[in-house]
mmCIF file of C-alpha atoms in Angstrom:
data_model
loop_
_atom_site.group_PDB
_atom_site.id
_atom_site.type_symbol
_atom_site.label_atom_id
_atom_site.label_comp_id
_atom_site.label_asym_id
_atom_site.label_seq_id
_atom_site.Cartn_x
_atom_site.Cartn_y
_atom_site.Cartn_z
ATOM 1 C CA MET A 6 16.958 -83.861 42.542
ATOM 2 C CA ALA A 7 16.639 -80.230 41.437
ATOM 3 C CA ALA A 8 13.622 -78.301 42.685
ATOM 4 C CA GLU A 9 11.076 -77.095 40.167
ATOM 5 C CA PRO A 10 11.272 -73.345 39.477
ATOM 6 C CA PRO A 11 8.408 -71.334 40.983
ATOM 7 C CA LYS A 12 5.512 -70.695 38.654
ATOM 8 C CA ILE A 13 4.821 -67.147 37.505
ATOM 9 C CA ALA A 14 1.533 -65.998 39.010
ATOM 10 C CA HIS A 15 -1.047 -64.048 37.031
ATOM 11 C CA GLY A 16 -0.172 -60.349 37.062
ATOM 12 C CA GLU A 17 3.382 -60.818 38.326
ATOM 13 C CA ARG A 18 5.927 -58.563 36.680
ATOM 14 C CA VAL A 19 8.266 -60.428 34.344
ATOM 15 C CA ALA A 20 11.704 -59.523 33.007
ATOM 16 C CA LEU A 21 12.751 -60.966 29.660
ATOM 17 C CA ALA A 22 16.331 -61.927 28.734
ATOM 18 C CA LEU A 23 16.769 -62.194 24.960
ATOM 19 C CA GLY A 24 19.768 -64.096 23.646
ATOM 20 C CA ALA A 25 22.313 -63.611 20.893
ATOM 21 C CA GLY A 26 22.095 -65.822 17.827
ATOM 22 C CA GLY A 27 22.401 -63.935 14.552
ATOM 23 C CA ALA A 28 19.362 -64.212 12.302
ATOM 24 C CA ARG A 29 17.668 -66.796 14.505
ATOM 25 C CA GLY A 30 17.346 -64.044 17.086
ATOM 26 C CA LEU A 31 14.343 -62.927 15.038
ATOM 27 C CA ALA A 32 12.518 -65.967 16.414
ATOM 28 C CA GLN A 33 12.263 -63.987 19.648
ATOM 29 C CA ILE A 34 9.595 -61.817 18.022
ATOM 30 C CA GLY A 35 7.378 -64.905 17.939
ATOM 31 C CA VAL A 36 8.338 -65.710 21.529
ATOM 32 C CA ILE A 37 7.192 -62.289 22.728
ATOM 33 C CA GLU A 38 3.913 -62.621 20.829
ATOM 34 C CA ALA A 39 3.261 -66.013 22.450
ATOM 35 C CA LEU A 40 4.036 -64.708 25.946
ATOM 36 C CA GLN A 41 1.687 -61.781 25.518
ATOM 37 C CA ALA A 42 -1.050 -64.046 24.149
ATOM 38 C CA ARG A 43 -0.852 -66.069 27.395
ATOM 39 C CA GLY A 44 -1.288 -62.907 29.462
ATOM 40 C CA LEU A 45 2.240 -62.705 30.866
ATOM 41 C CA GLN A 46 3.150 -59.148 31.841
ATOM 42 C CA ILE A 47 6.593 -58.218 30.484
ATOM 43 C CA ASP A 48 7.866 -55.169 32.361
ATOM 44 C CA ALA A 49 11.591 -55.157 31.556
ATOM 45 C CA VAL A 50 13.875 -56.529 28.872
ATOM 46 C CA ALA A 51 17.593 -57.056 28.342
ATOM 47 C CA GLY A 52 19.187 -58.304 25.148
ATOM 48 C CA SER A 53 22.482 -59.147 23.519
ATOM 49 C CA SER A 54 23.174 -58.783 19.802
ATOM 50 C CA SER A 55 20.027 -59.668 17.817
ATOM 51 C CA GLY A 56 18.296 -60.039 21.183
ATOM 52 C CA ALA A 57 19.032 -56.369 21.848
ATOM 53 C CA LEU A 58 17.586 -55.506 18.447
ATOM 54 C CA VAL A 59 14.311 -57.319 19.122
ATOM 55 C CA GLY A 60 14.160 -56.251 22.764
ATOM 56 C CA GLY A 61 14.830 -52.589 22.084
ATOM 57 C CA ILE A 62 12.164 -52.393 19.407
ATOM 58 C CA PHE A 63 9.719 -54.211 21.690
ATOM 59 C CA ALA A 64 10.443 -51.753 24.505
ATOM 60 C CA ALA A 65 9.840 -48.926 22.031
ATOM 61 C CA GLY A 66 6.390 -50.333 21.284
ATOM 62 C CA ARG A 67 7.080 -50.859 17.577
ATOM 63 C CA LEU A 68 7.508 -54.610 17.331
ATOM 64 C CA HIS A 69 4.464 -55.111 15.085
ATOM 65 C CA GLU A 70 5.694 -52.519 12.574
ATOM 66 C CA PHE A 71 9.195 -53.976 12.669
ATOM 67 C CA ARG A 72 7.841 -57.454 12.038
ATOM 68 C CA GLU A 73 5.886 -56.266 9.014
ATOM 69 C CA GLN A 74 9.023 -54.619 7.629
ATOM 70 C CA LEU A 75 11.097 -57.768 8.124
ATOM 71 C CA GLU A 76 8.555 -60.076 6.558
ATOM 72 C CA ALA A 77 8.407 -57.871 3.471
ATOM 73 C CA MET A 78 12.183 -57.976 2.963
ATOM 74 C CA THR A 79 13.695 -60.183 0.286
ATOM 75 C CA ARG A 80 17.196 -61.572 0.140
ATOM 76 C CA GLY A 81 18.117 -58.727 -2.217
ATOM 77 C CA ASP A 82 16.708 -56.111 0.170
ATOM 78 C CA PHE A 83 18.841 -57.418 2.994
ATOM 79 C CA LEU A 84 22.004 -57.595 0.892
ATOM 80 C CA ARG A 85 21.368 -54.049 -0.326
ATOM 81 C CA LEU A 86 21.227 -52.810 3.270
ATOM 82 C CA LEU A 87 24.245 -54.867 4.265
ATOM 83 C CA PHE A 88 26.359 -53.570 1.372
ATOM 84 C CA ASP A 89 27.948 -50.729 3.347
ATOM 85 C CA PRO A 90 31.659 -51.559 2.972
ATOM 86 C CA ALA A 91 34.142 -50.717 5.706
ATOM 87 C CA VAL A 92 37.140 -52.761 4.569
ATOM 88 C CA GLY A 93 40.289 -51.633 6.362
ATOM 89 C CA LYS A 94 38.331 -50.138 9.274
ATOM 90 C CA GLY A 95 38.081 -53.130 11.589
ATOM 91 C CA GLY A 96 35.142 -54.841 9.905
ATOM 92 C CA LEU A 97 33.551 -55.667 6.572
ATOM 93 C CA PHE A 98 30.529 -53.385 7.030
ATOM 94 C CA HIS A 99 29.591 -50.184 8.854
ATOM 95 C CA GLY A 100 25.992 -51.214 9.501
ATOM 96 C CA ASP A 101 24.738 -47.634 8.968
ATOM 97 C CA ARG A 102 22.280 -48.578 6.219
ATOM 98 C CA LEU A 103 20.690 -51.258 8.379
ATOM 99 C CA ILE A 104 20.298 -48.850 11.273
ATOM 100 C CA GLU A 105 18.850 -46.113 9.084
ATOM 101 C CA ARG A 106 16.208 -48.432 7.624
ATOM 102 C CA MET A 107 15.139 -49.604 11.068
ATOM 103 C CA ARG A 108 15.146 -46.054 12.390
ATOM 104 C CA GLU A 109 12.630 -45.156 9.692
ATOM 105 C CA VAL A 110 10.265 -47.801 11.067
ATOM 106 C CA VAL A 111 10.853 -47.415 14.791
ATOM 107 C CA GLY A 112 11.880 -43.787 15.229
ATOM 108 C CA ASN A 113 14.872 -42.566 17.199
ATOM 109 C CA PRO A 114 13.929 -42.617 20.896
ATOM 110 C CA ASP A 115 16.251 -42.448 23.873
ATOM 111 C CA ILE A 116 16.272 -45.500 26.119
ATOM 112 C CA GLU A 117 15.050 -43.421 29.051
ATOM 113 C CA THR A 118 11.823 -42.617 27.198
ATOM 114 C CA LEU A 119 10.875 -46.233 26.391
ATOM 115 C CA ALA A 120 7.738 -47.830 27.802
ATOM 116 C CA MET A 121 9.768 -50.205 29.997
ATOM 117 C CA PRO A 122 13.329 -50.564 31.309
ATOM 118 C CA PHE A 123 15.687 -51.807 28.599
ATOM 119 C CA VAL A 124 19.339 -52.873 28.693
ATOM 120 C CA ALA A 125 21.467 -53.552 25.623
ATOM 121 C CA VAL A 126 24.564 -55.566 26.476
ATOM 122 C CA ALA A 127 27.804 -54.891 24.605
ATOM 123 C CA VAL A 128 31.461 -55.742 25.241
ATOM 124 C CA ASP A 129 34.366 -53.347 25.768
ATOM 125 C CA LEU A 130 37.215 -55.076 23.947
ATOM 126 C CA LEU A 131 39.953 -52.967 25.520
ATOM 127 C CA ARG A 132 38.819 -53.602 29.101
ATOM 128 C CA GLN A 133 37.462 -57.079 28.339
ATOM 129 C CA ARG A 134 34.218 -56.578 30.210
ATOM 130 C CA GLU A 135 30.467 -56.370 29.684
ATOM 131 C CA VAL A 136 28.909 -52.955 29.244
ATOM 132 C CA TRP A 137 25.227 -52.416 30.067
ATOM 133 C CA LEU A 138 23.774 -49.612 27.984
ATOM 134 C CA ARG A 139 20.730 -48.234 29.830
ATOM 135 C CA SER A 140 20.528 -44.652 28.614
ATOM 136 C CA GLY A 141 21.103 -42.541 25.537
ATOM 137 C CA PRO A 142 19.990 -43.106 21.935
ATOM 138 C CA LEU A 143 18.368 -46.505 21.424
ATOM 139 C CA TRP A 144 20.070 -47.140 18.088
ATOM 140 C CA THR A 145 23.512 -46.332 19.444
ATOM 141 C CA ALA A 146 23.032 -49.033 22.069
ATOM 142 C CA ILE A 147 21.611 -51.585 19.619
ATOM 143 C CA ARG A 148 24.347 -50.899 17.059
ATOM 144 C CA ALA A 149 27.003 -51.536 19.719
ATOM 145 C CA SER A 150 25.308 -54.716 20.908
ATOM 146 C CA PHE A 151 25.217 -56.379 17.460
ATOM 147 C CA ALA A 152 28.688 -55.303 16.267
ATOM 148 C CA ILE A 153 29.980 -58.807 15.508
ATOM 149 C CA PRO A 154 33.779 -58.499 15.433
ATOM 150 C CA GLY A 155 35.140 -58.756 11.904
ATOM 151 C CA LEU A 156 31.700 -58.394 10.314
ATOM 152 C CA PHE A 157 30.690 -54.954 11.607
ATOM 153 C CA THR A 158 32.957 -52.153 12.756
ATOM 154 C CA ALA A 159 33.048 -51.481 16.482
ATOM 155 C CA ALA A 160 30.735 -48.794 17.868
ATOM 156 C CA GLU A 161 32.265 -45.921 19.793
ATOM 157 C CA VAL A 162 30.135 -45.064 22.835
ATOM 158 C CA HIS A 163 31.429 -42.605 25.457
ATOM 159 C CA GLY A 164 34.970 -43.104 24.213
ATOM 160 C CA ARG A 165 34.837 -46.899 24.384
ATOM 161 C CA GLU A 166 35.097 -49.291 21.436
ATOM 162 C CA LEU A 167 32.151 -51.654 21.904
ATOM 163 C CA VAL A 168 31.341 -54.884 20.082
ATOM 164 C CA ASP A 169 28.751 -57.666 20.154
ATOM 165 C CA GLY A 170 27.397 -58.411 23.631
ATOM 166 C CA GLY A 171 27.163 -62.102 22.777
ATOM 167 C CA LEU A 172 30.924 -62.465 23.265
ATOM 168 C CA LEU A 173 30.551 -62.413 27.058
ATOM 169 C CA ALA A 174 26.798 -62.414 27.699
ATOM 170 C CA PRO A 175 24.962 -64.414 25.021
ATOM 171 C CA LEU A 176 22.067 -64.767 27.474
ATOM 172 C CA PRO A 177 22.014 -61.528 29.515
ATOM 173 C CA ILE A 178 20.302 -62.769 32.658
ATOM 174 C CA ALA A 179 22.314 -60.607 35.059
ATOM 175 C CA ALA A 180 21.357 -57.438 33.181
ATOM 176 C CA THR A 181 17.671 -58.039 33.967
ATOM 177 C CA ARG A 182 18.280 -58.044 37.707
ATOM 178 C CA LEU A 183 18.394 -54.241 37.784
ATOM 179 C CA SER A 184 14.665 -54.138 37.101
ATOM 180 C CA ASP A 185 11.841 -54.374 39.635
ATOM 181 C CA ALA A 186 10.387 -57.436 37.912
ATOM 182 C CA HIS A 187 9.702 -60.381 40.214
ATOM 183 C CA ARG A 188 10.224 -63.180 37.689
ATOM 184 C CA LEU A 189 12.468 -63.937 34.741
ATOM 185 C CA ILE A 190 11.923 -65.621 31.377
ATOM 186 C CA ALA A 191 15.029 -66.332 29.287
ATOM 187 C CA VAL A 192 15.251 -67.192 25.587
ATOM 188 C CA ASP A 193 18.196 -69.465 24.864
ATOM 189 C CA MET A 194 19.229 -69.444 21.202
ATOM 190 C CA HIS A 195 21.172 -72.717 21.398
ATOM 191 C CA GLY A 196 18.460 -75.346 21.690
ATOM 192 C CA TRP A 197 18.693 -78.886 20.361
ATOM 193 C CA PRO A 198 18.538 -79.114 16.527
ATOM 194 C CA ARG A 199 15.108 -79.731 15.017
ATOM 195 C CA ARG A 200 16.242 -81.873 12.096
ATOM 196 C CA PRO A 201 19.142 -84.039 10.904
ATOM 197 C CA PRO A 202 21.913 -82.442 8.840
ATOM 198 C CA GLY A 203 20.615 -80.914 5.618
ATOM 199 C CA SER A 204 20.202 -77.612 3.899
ATOM 200 C CA PRO A 205 17.368 -75.178 4.659
ATOM 201 C CA THR A 206 14.765 -74.674 1.960
ATOM 202 C CA GLU A 207 15.199 -71.402 0.124
ATOM 203 C CA ASP A 208 13.713 -69.748 -2.929
ATOM 204 C CA GLU A 209 15.975 -69.247 -5.901
ATOM 205 C CA PRO A 210 17.126 -65.611 -6.267
ATOM 206 C CA GLU A 211 15.865 -63.681 -9.256
ATOM 207 C CA PRO A 212 18.413 -63.201 -12.055
ATOM 208 C CA ASP A 213 20.189 -59.854 -11.852
ATOM 209 C CA VAL A 214 23.398 -58.472 -13.295
ATOM 210 C CA SER A 215 23.794 -55.431 -11.055
ATOM 211 C CA ALA A 216 26.722 -54.810 -8.717
ATOM 212 C CA LEU A 217 24.423 -55.705 -5.834
ATOM 213 C CA ALA A 218 23.633 -59.050 -7.428
ATOM 214 C CA ARG A 219 27.316 -59.750 -7.965
ATOM 215 C CA PHE A 220 27.971 -58.936 -4.315
ATOM 216 C CA GLY A 221 25.060 -61.163 -3.287
ATOM 217 C CA ALA A 222 26.392 -64.006 -5.404
ATOM 218 C CA TRP A 223 29.826 -63.596 -3.836
ATOM 219 C CA PHE A 224 28.333 -63.451 -0.340
ATOM 220 C CA GLU A 225 26.274 -66.582 -0.928
ATOM 221 C CA ARG A 226 29.177 -68.393 -2.562
ATOM 222 C CA ARG A 227 31.762 -67.554 0.084
ATOM 223 C CA ILE A 228 29.515 -67.904 3.122
ATOM 224 C CA GLY A 229 26.306 -69.731 2.287
ATOM 225 C CA GLN A 230 27.773 -72.543 0.219
ATOM 226 C CA GLN A 231 30.533 -73.104 2.751
ATOM 227 C CA ALA A 232 27.891 -73.535 5.422
ATOM 228 C CA GLN A 233 25.791 -75.846 3.272
ATOM 229 C CA ARG A 234 28.736 -78.105 2.431
ATOM 230 C CA ALA A 235 29.697 -78.252 6.084
ATOM 231 C CA VAL A 236 26.176 -79.180 7.151
ATOM 232 C CA GLU A 237 25.976 -81.852 4.459
ATOM 233 C CA GLY A 238 29.418 -83.215 5.200
ATOM 234 C CA GLU A 239 30.814 -82.329 1.780
ATOM 235 C CA GLY A 240 34.392 -81.225 2.271
ATOM 236 C CA GLY A 241 35.928 -79.038 4.959
ATOM 237 C CA ILE A 242 34.476 -76.029 6.703
ATOM 238 C CA GLY A 243 35.443 -72.663 5.208
ATOM 239 C CA LEU A 244 36.899 -69.716 7.116
ATOM 240 C CA THR A 245 33.645 -67.814 7.602
ATOM 241 C CA GLU A 246 31.697 -70.876 8.680
ATOM 242 C CA THR A 247 34.517 -71.868 11.034
ATOM 243 C CA MET A 248 34.336 -68.442 12.678
ATOM 244 C CA ALA A 249 30.534 -68.575 12.909
ATOM 245 C CA ARG A 250 30.537 -72.063 14.426
ATOM 246 C CA ALA A 251 33.306 -71.159 16.871
ATOM 247 C CA LEU A 252 31.364 -68.118 18.082
ATOM 248 C CA ASP A 253 28.171 -70.152 18.350
ATOM 249 C CA THR A 254 29.915 -72.908 20.302
ATOM 250 C CA MET A 255 31.380 -70.396 22.734
ATOM 251 C CA GLN A 256 28.036 -68.662 23.208
ATOM 252 C CA ALA A 257 26.236 -71.958 23.785
ATOM 253 C CA GLN A 258 28.637 -72.928 26.549
ATOM 254 C CA ILE A 259 28.489 -69.521 28.247
ATOM 255 C CA SER A 260 24.677 -69.628 28.068
ATOM 256 C CA ARG A 261 24.639 -73.007 29.835
ATOM 257 C CA VAL A 262 26.784 -71.586 32.623
ATOM 258 C CA GLN A 263 24.612 -68.479 32.963
ATOM 259 C CA LEU A 264 21.449 -70.598 33.171
ATOM 260 C CA ALA A 265 23.018 -72.845 35.821
ATOM 261 C CA LEU A 266 24.263 -69.962 37.957
ATOM 262 C CA ASP A 267 21.095 -67.879 37.837
ATOM 263 C CA PRO A 268 18.170 -70.038 36.695
ATOM 264 C CA PRO A 269 15.081 -68.220 35.434
ATOM 265 C CA GLU A 270 11.498 -69.262 36.111
ATOM 266 C CA LEU A 271 11.068 -70.284 32.467
ATOM 267 C CA VAL A 272 13.502 -71.021 29.633
ATOM 268 C CA ILE A 273 12.413 -71.034 25.987
ATOM 269 C CA ARG A 274 14.903 -72.649 23.635
ATOM 270 C CA ILE A 275 15.233 -71.880 19.930
ATOM 271 C CA PRO A 276 16.807 -74.714 17.878
ATOM 272 C CA ARG A 277 20.348 -73.855 16.911
ATOM 273 C CA ASP A 278 19.750 -75.095 13.358
ATOM 274 C CA ALA A 279 16.728 -72.834 12.740
ATOM 275 C CA CYS A 280 18.732 -70.945 10.112
ATOM 276 C CA LEU A 281 22.223 -69.854 9.113
ATOM 277 C CA PHE A 282 23.504 -66.861 11.006
ATOM 278 C CA TYR A 283 23.001 -64.351 8.162
ATOM 279 C CA GLU A 284 19.568 -65.455 6.853
ATOM 280 C CA PHE A 285 17.590 -62.469 8.110
ATOM 281 C CA TRP A 286 15.319 -62.621 5.052
ATOM 282 C CA ARG A 287 13.733 -65.773 6.526
ATOM 283 C CA ALA A 288 12.038 -63.654 9.208
ATOM 284 C CA LYS A 289 8.513 -64.994 8.707
ATOM 285 C CA GLU A 290 9.635 -68.599 9.142
ATOM 286 C CA LEU A 291 11.829 -67.752 12.127
ATOM 287 C CA ILE A 292 9.070 -65.828 13.902
ATOM 288 C CA ALA A 293 6.770 -68.830 13.470
ATOM 289 C CA ILE A 294 9.461 -71.102 14.956
ATOM 290 C CA GLY A 295 9.813 -68.791 17.950
ATOM 291 C CA ARG A 296 6.079 -68.739 18.551
ATOM 292 C CA ALA A 297 5.843 -72.537 18.317
ATOM 293 C CA GLU A 298 8.770 -73.108 20.682
ATOM 294 C CA ALA A 299 7.392 -70.609 23.185
ATOM 295 C CA GLU A 300 3.943 -72.212 23.131
ATOM 296 C CA LYS A 301 5.508 -75.633 23.657
ATOM 297 C CA ALA A 302 7.530 -74.394 26.638
ATOM 298 C CA LEU A 303 4.506 -72.630 28.124
ATOM 299 C CA ASP A 304 2.335 -75.716 27.745
ATOM 300 C CA GLU A 305 4.961 -77.939 29.367
ATOM 301 C CA ALA A 306 5.273 -75.493 32.281
ATOM 302 C CA GLY A 307 1.497 -75.373 32.739
ATOM 303 C CA TYR A 308 0.800 -71.794 31.675
#
């Protein structure tokens, strides 16, 4: 019978490992809010992919402002930022517009100047190894960590072509061990589904005939509807949804191994069906899910 993990004492320094999971990574904003509301002292953070995005902004002390920005974004706002074509350059999008918008909200600090130690995990495709980015411009590190292969172009950092950290470290527990924190809380983005197969509730987009709207319609048709049909069991899974599910399956399995090899004091699990991987405009709902799941885990652990 496995021993119970030690309980985190009041005032003990805690490191936070934030997982990769596309748009559902935004749920980790709610997780952080719940942890702070219970008085847990987060002194270090490591993140992969969207976990690096949330973790870096938290370490910069701008999570509240970032949350307000996200919750104000519509589907059209997100598609407008995403529409930064890079076809023929190793990915569909550059990601520069997304970074610039977030830089306006958060600023452009170096990692060394942040309020707490922060590690963004990326992957060097040439050397096939994890890369821990612990210094230099914050947005360079975050951009490298969420560079999903095929979707975003790789980020060049110190002469290396870096892509999404979730490929090898979807739950970057090891990267937190460089900190002086005594305890670890991990957020696993591959929890058990909350509901039976079915489509998420969404508002209908406003009619528009612009180029952006045509791109949005194409994006929804080629990606969103494929995902919906797959969830509902209507026909086969399309190429994009196949790639997304394959990546998610791989990350879920690696996360299980990482948790078994180096178990944290507390694990908070976000349901894997909280949203589709690109639904960043559902931030308000996702943050609420993260807060609820964190509170449930904290209650069950006796905090």
